[in-house]
XYZ file of N, CA and C in Angstrom:
555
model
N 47.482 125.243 145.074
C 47.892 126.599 145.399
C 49.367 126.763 145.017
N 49.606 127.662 144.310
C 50.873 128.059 143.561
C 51.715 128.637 144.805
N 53.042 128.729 144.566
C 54.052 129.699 146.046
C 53.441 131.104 145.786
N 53.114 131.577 144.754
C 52.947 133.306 144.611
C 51.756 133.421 145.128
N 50.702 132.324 145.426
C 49.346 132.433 146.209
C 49.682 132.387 147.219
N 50.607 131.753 148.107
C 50.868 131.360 149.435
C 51.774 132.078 149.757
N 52.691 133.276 148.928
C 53.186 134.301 149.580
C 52.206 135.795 149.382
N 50.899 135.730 148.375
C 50.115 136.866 148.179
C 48.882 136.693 149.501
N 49.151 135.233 150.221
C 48.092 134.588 151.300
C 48.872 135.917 152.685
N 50.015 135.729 152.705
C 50.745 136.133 153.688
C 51.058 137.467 153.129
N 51.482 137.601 152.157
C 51.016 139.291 152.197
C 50.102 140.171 153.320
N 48.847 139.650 152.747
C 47.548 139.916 152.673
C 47.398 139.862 154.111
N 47.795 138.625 154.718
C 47.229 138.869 156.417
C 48.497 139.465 156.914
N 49.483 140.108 156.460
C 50.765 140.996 157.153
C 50.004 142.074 157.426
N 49.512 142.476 156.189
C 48.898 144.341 156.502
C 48.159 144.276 156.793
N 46.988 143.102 157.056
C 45.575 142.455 158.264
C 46.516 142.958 159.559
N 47.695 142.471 159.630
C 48.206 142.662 161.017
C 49.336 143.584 161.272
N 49.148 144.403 160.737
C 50.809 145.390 160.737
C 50.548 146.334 161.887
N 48.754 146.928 161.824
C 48.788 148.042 162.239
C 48.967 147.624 163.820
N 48.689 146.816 164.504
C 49.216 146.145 166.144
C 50.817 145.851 166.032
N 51.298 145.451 164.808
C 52.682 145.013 164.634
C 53.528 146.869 164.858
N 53.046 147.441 164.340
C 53.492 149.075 164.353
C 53.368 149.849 165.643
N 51.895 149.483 166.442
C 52.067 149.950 167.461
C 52.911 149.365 168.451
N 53.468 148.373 168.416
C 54.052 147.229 169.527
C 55.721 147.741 169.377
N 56.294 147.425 170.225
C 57.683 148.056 170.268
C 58.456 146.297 169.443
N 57.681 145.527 169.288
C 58.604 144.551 168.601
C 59.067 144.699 167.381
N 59.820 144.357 166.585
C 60.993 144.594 165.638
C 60.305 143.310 164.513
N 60.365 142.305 165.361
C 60.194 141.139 164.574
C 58.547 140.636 165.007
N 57.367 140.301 164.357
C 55.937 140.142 165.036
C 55.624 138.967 164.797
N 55.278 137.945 165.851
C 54.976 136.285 165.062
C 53.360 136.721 164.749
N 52.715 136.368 163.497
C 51.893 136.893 162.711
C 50.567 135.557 163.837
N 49.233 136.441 164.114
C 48.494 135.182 165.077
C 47.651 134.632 163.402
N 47.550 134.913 162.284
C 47.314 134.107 161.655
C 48.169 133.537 159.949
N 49.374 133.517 160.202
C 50.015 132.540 158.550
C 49.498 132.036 157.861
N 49.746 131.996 156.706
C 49.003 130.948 155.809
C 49.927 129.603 156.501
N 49.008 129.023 156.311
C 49.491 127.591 156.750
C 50.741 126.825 156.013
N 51.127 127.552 155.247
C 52.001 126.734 154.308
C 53.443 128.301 154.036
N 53.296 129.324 154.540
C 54.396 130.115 155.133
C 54.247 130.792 156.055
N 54.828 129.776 157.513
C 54.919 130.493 158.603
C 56.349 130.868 158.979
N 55.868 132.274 158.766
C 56.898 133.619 158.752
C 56.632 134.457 159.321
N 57.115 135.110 160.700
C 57.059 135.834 161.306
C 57.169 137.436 160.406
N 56.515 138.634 161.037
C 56.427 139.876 159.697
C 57.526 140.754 160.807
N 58.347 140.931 159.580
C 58.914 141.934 159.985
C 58.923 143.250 158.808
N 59.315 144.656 158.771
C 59.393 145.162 157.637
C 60.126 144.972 156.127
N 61.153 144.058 156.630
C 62.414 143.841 155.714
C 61.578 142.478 155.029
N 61.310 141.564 155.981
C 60.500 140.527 155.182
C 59.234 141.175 154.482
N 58.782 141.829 154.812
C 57.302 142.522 153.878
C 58.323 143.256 152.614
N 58.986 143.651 152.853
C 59.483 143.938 151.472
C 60.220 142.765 150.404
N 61.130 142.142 151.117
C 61.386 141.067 150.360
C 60.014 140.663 149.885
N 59.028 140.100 150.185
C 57.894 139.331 149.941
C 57.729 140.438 148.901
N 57.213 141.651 148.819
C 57.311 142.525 147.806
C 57.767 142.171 146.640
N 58.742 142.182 146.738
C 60.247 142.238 145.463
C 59.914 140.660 144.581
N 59.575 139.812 145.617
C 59.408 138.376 145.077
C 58.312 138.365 144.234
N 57.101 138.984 144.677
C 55.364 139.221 144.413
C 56.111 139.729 142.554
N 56.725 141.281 142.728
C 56.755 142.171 141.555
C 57.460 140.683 140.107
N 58.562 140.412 140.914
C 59.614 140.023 140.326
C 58.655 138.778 139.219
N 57.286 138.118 139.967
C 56.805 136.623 139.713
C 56.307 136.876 137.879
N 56.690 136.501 137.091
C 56.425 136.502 135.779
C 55.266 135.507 135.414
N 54.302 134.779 136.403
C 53.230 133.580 135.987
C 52.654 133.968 136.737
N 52.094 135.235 137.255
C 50.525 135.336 137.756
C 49.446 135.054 137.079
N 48.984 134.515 137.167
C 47.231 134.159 136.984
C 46.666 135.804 137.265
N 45.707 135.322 136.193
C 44.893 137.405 136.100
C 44.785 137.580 137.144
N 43.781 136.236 137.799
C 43.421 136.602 139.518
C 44.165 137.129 140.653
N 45.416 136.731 140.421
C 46.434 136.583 141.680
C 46.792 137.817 141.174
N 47.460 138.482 139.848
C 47.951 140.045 139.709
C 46.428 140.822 139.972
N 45.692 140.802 139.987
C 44.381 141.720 140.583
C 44.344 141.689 141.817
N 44.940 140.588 142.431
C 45.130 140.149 144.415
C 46.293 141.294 144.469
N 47.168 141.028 143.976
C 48.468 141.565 144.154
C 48.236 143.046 144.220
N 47.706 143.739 142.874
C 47.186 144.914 142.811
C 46.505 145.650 143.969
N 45.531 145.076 144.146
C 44.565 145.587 145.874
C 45.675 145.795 146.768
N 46.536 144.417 146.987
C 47.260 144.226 148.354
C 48.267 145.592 147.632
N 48.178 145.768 146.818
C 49.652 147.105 146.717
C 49.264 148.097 147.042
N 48.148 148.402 146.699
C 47.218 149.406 146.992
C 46.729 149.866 148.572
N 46.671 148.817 149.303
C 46.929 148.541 150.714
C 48.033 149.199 151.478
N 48.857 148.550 150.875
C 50.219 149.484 151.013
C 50.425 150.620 150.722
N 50.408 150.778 149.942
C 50.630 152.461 149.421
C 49.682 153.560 150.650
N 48.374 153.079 150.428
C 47.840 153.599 151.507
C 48.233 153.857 152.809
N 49.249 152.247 153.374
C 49.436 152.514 154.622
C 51.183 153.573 154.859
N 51.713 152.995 153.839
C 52.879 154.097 153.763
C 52.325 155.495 153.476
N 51.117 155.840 153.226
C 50.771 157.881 153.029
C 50.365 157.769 154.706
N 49.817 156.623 155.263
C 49.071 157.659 156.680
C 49.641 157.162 157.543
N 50.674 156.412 157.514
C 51.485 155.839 158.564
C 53.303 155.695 158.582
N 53.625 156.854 157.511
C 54.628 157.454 157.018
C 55.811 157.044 158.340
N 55.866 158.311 159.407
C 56.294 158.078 160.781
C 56.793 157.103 161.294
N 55.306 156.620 161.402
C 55.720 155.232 162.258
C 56.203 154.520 161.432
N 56.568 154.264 160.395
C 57.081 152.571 159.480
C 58.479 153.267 159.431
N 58.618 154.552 159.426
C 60.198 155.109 159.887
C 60.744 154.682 160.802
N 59.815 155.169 161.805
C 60.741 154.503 162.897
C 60.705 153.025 163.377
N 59.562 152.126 162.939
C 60.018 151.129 163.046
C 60.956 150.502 162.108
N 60.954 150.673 161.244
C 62.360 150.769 159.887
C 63.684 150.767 160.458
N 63.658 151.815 161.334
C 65.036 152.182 162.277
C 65.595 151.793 162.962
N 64.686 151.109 163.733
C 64.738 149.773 165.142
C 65.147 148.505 164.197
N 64.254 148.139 162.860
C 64.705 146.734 162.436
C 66.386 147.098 161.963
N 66.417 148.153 161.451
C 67.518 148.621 160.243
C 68.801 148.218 161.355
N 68.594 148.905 162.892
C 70.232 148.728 163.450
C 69.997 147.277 164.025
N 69.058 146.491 164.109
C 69.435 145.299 164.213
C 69.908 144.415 163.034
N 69.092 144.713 161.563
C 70.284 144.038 160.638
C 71.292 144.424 160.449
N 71.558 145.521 160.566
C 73.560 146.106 160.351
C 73.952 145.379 161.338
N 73.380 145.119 162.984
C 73.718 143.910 163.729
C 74.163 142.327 163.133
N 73.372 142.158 162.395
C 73.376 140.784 162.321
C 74.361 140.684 161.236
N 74.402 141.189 160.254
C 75.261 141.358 159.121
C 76.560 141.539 159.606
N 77.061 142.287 160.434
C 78.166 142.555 160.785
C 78.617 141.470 161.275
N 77.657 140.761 162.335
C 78.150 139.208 162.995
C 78.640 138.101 162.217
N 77.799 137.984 161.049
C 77.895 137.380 159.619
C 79.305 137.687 158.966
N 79.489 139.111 158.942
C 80.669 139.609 158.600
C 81.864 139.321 159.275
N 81.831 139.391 160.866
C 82.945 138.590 161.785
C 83.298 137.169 161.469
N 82.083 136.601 161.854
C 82.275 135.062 161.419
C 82.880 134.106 160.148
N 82.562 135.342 159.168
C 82.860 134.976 157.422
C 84.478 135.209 158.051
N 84.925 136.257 158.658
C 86.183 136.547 158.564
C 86.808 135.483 159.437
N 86.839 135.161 160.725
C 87.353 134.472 161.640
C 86.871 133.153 160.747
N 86.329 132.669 159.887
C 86.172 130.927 159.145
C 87.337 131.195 157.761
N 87.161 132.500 157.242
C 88.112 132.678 156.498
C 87.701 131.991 154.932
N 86.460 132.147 154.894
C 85.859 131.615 153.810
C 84.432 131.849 153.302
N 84.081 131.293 152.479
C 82.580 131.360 151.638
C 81.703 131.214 152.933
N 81.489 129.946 153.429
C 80.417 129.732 154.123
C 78.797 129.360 153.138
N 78.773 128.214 153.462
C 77.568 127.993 152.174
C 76.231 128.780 152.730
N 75.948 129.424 153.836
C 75.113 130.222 153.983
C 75.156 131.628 153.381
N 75.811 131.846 153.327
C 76.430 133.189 151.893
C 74.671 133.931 151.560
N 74.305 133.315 150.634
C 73.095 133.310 150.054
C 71.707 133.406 151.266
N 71.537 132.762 151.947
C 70.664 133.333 152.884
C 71.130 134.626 153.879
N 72.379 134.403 154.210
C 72.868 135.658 155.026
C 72.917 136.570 154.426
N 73.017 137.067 153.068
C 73.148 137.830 152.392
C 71.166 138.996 152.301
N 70.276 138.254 152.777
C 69.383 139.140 153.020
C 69.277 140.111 153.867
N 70.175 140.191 154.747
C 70.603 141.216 155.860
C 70.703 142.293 155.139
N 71.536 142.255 154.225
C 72.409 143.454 153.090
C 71.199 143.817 152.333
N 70.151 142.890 152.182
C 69.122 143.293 151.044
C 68.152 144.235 151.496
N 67.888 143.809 152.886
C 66.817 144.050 153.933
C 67.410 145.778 154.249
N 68.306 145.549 154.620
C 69.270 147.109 155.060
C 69.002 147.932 153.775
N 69.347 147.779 152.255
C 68.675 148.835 151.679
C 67.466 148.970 151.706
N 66.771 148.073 151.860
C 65.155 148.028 151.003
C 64.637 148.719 152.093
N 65.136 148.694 153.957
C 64.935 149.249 154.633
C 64.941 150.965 154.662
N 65.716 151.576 154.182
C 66.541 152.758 153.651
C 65.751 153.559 153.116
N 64.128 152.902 152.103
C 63.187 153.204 151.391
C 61.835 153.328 152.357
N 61.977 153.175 153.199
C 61.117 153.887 154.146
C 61.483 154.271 155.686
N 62.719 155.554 154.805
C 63.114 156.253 155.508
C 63.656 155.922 156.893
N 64.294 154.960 156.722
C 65.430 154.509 157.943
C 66.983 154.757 157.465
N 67.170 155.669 158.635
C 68.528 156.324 158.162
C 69.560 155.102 158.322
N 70.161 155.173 157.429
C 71.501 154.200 157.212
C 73.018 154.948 157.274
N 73.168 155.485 158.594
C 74.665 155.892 158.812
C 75.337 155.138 157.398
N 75.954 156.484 156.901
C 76.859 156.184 155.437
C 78.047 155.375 156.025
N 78.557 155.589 157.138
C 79.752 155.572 157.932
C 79.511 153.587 158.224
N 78.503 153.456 158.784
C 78.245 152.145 159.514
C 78.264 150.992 157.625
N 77.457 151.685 157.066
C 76.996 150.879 155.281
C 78.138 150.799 154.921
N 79.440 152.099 154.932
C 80.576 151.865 154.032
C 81.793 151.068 154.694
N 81.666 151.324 155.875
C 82.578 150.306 156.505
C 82.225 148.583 156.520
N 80.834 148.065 156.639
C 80.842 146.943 156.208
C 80.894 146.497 154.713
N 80.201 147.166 153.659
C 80.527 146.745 152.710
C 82.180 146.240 151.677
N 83.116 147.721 152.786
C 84.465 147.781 152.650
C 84.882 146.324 152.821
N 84.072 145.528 153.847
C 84.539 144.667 154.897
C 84.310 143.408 153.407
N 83.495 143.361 152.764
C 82.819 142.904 152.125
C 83.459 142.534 150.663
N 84.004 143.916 150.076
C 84.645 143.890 148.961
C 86.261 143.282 148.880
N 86.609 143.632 150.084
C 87.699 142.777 150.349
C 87.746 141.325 150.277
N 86.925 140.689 149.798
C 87.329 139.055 149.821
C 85.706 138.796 148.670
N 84.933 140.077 148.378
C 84.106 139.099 147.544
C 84.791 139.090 145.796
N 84.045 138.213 145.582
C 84.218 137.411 144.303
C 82.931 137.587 143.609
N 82.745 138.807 142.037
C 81.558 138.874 141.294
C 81.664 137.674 140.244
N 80.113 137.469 140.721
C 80.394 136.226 139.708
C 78.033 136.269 139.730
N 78.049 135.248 139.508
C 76.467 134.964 139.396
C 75.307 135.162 140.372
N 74.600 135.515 139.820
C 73.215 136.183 141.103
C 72.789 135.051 142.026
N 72.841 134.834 143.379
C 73.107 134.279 144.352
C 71.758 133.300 144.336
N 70.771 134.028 144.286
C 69.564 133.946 144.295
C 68.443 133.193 143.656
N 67.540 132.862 143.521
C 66.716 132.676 142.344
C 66.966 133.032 140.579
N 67.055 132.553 139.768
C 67.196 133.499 138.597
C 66.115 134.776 138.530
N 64.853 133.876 139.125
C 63.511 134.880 138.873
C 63.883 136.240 139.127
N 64.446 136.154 140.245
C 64.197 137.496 141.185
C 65.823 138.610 140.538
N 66.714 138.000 140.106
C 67.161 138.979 139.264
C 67.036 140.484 139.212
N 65.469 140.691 138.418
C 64.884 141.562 137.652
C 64.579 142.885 138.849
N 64.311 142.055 140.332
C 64.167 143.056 141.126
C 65.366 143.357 141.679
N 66.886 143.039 141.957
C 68.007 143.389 142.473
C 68.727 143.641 141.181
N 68.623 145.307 141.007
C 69.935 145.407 139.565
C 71.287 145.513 140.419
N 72.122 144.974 139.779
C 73.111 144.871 139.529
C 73.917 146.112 140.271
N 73.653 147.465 139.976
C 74.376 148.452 140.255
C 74.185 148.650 141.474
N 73.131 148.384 141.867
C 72.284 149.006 143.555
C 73.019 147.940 144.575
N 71.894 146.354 143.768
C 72.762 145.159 144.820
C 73.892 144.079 144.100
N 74.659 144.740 144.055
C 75.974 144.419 143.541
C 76.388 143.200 144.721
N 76.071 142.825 145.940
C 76.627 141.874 146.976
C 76.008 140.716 146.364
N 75.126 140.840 145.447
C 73.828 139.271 145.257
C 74.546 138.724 144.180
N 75.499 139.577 143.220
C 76.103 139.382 142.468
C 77.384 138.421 142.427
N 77.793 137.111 143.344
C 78.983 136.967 143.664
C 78.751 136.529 144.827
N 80.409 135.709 145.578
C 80.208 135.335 146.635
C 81.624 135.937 147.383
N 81.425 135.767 148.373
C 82.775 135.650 149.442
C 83.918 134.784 149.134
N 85.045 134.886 149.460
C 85.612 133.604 148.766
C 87.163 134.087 150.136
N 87.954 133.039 150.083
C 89.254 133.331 151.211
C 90.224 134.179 150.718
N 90.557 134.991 151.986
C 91.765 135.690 151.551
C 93.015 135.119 151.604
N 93.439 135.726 150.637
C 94.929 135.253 150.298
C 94.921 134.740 148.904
């Protein structure tokens, strides 16, 4: 089993389980069945990352882009009749990552440096736009003041990330994946 099977495995039982995950006031849902080989709790920001990774994969097997296809199709569906609600749960995850990011953002400042977590913390920032796309308002005020926080000490330089995934973060949009943090002064 390839990773793009074992993240199209977990796809697949996310939107098996979203619609209890949507009604439930939780933010973050431990999934009652994972693929056994990514246990990952579903949240919206992770269903999209998983997204972005799925689009981004350049070696699908016919089979797995025809899996992929259905499971998009799934989606699409559930974003026309469940519009609302993935808003507002969008909204609830959205001010807890500007939460967490910001903490990220304190801490980077009070260490006064890179921090080799850079690159995983940096999905907060990813999650917060991708969040944005189903209609979770992102106070301009709250986005421009951390990013401010952000440009002040980052350093553009190489995509943080996977090379693969590139293709799904341009450059202009997520300009933070681009580069790292680095000390002031």
């Amino acid at each position: 089993m390839t990773p793009a099977d074992v993240r199209l495995d977990w796809y697949a039982e996310a939107l098996d389980e979203i619609g209890a995950f949507l009604l439930s006031g939780e933010i973050v849902w431990p999934m009652e069945h994972p693929p056994a080989r990514l246990r990952q709790d579903l949240s919206l920001g992770g269903l999209l990352l998983t997204q972005d990774s799925l689009r981004a994969e350049l070696d699908l097997s016919a089979a797995a882009q025809r899996r992929l296809e259905e499971i998009e199709r799934r989606w699409k569906a559930l974003r026309r009749s469940q519009a609302s609600t993935l808003s507002r749960k969008a909204e609830k995850e959205l001010d807890m990552r500007v939460n967490l990011w910001r903490a990220y953002l304190n801490d980077l400042a009070d260490r006064g440096g890179f921090g080799e977590e850079y690159p995983f913390q940096v999905r907060q920032r990813v999650m917060m736009e991708r969040l944005g796309e189903l209609g979770a308002p992102l106070r301009s005020r709250d986005l421009s003041g951390l990013d401010e926080r952000l440009r002040k000490v980052f350093r553009p330089g190489a995509f943080v990330w996977e090379p693969a995934l590139e293709g799904a973060y341009p450059k202009t949009r997520y300009w933070f994946l681009y580069g790292t943090p680095e000390a002031e002064g």
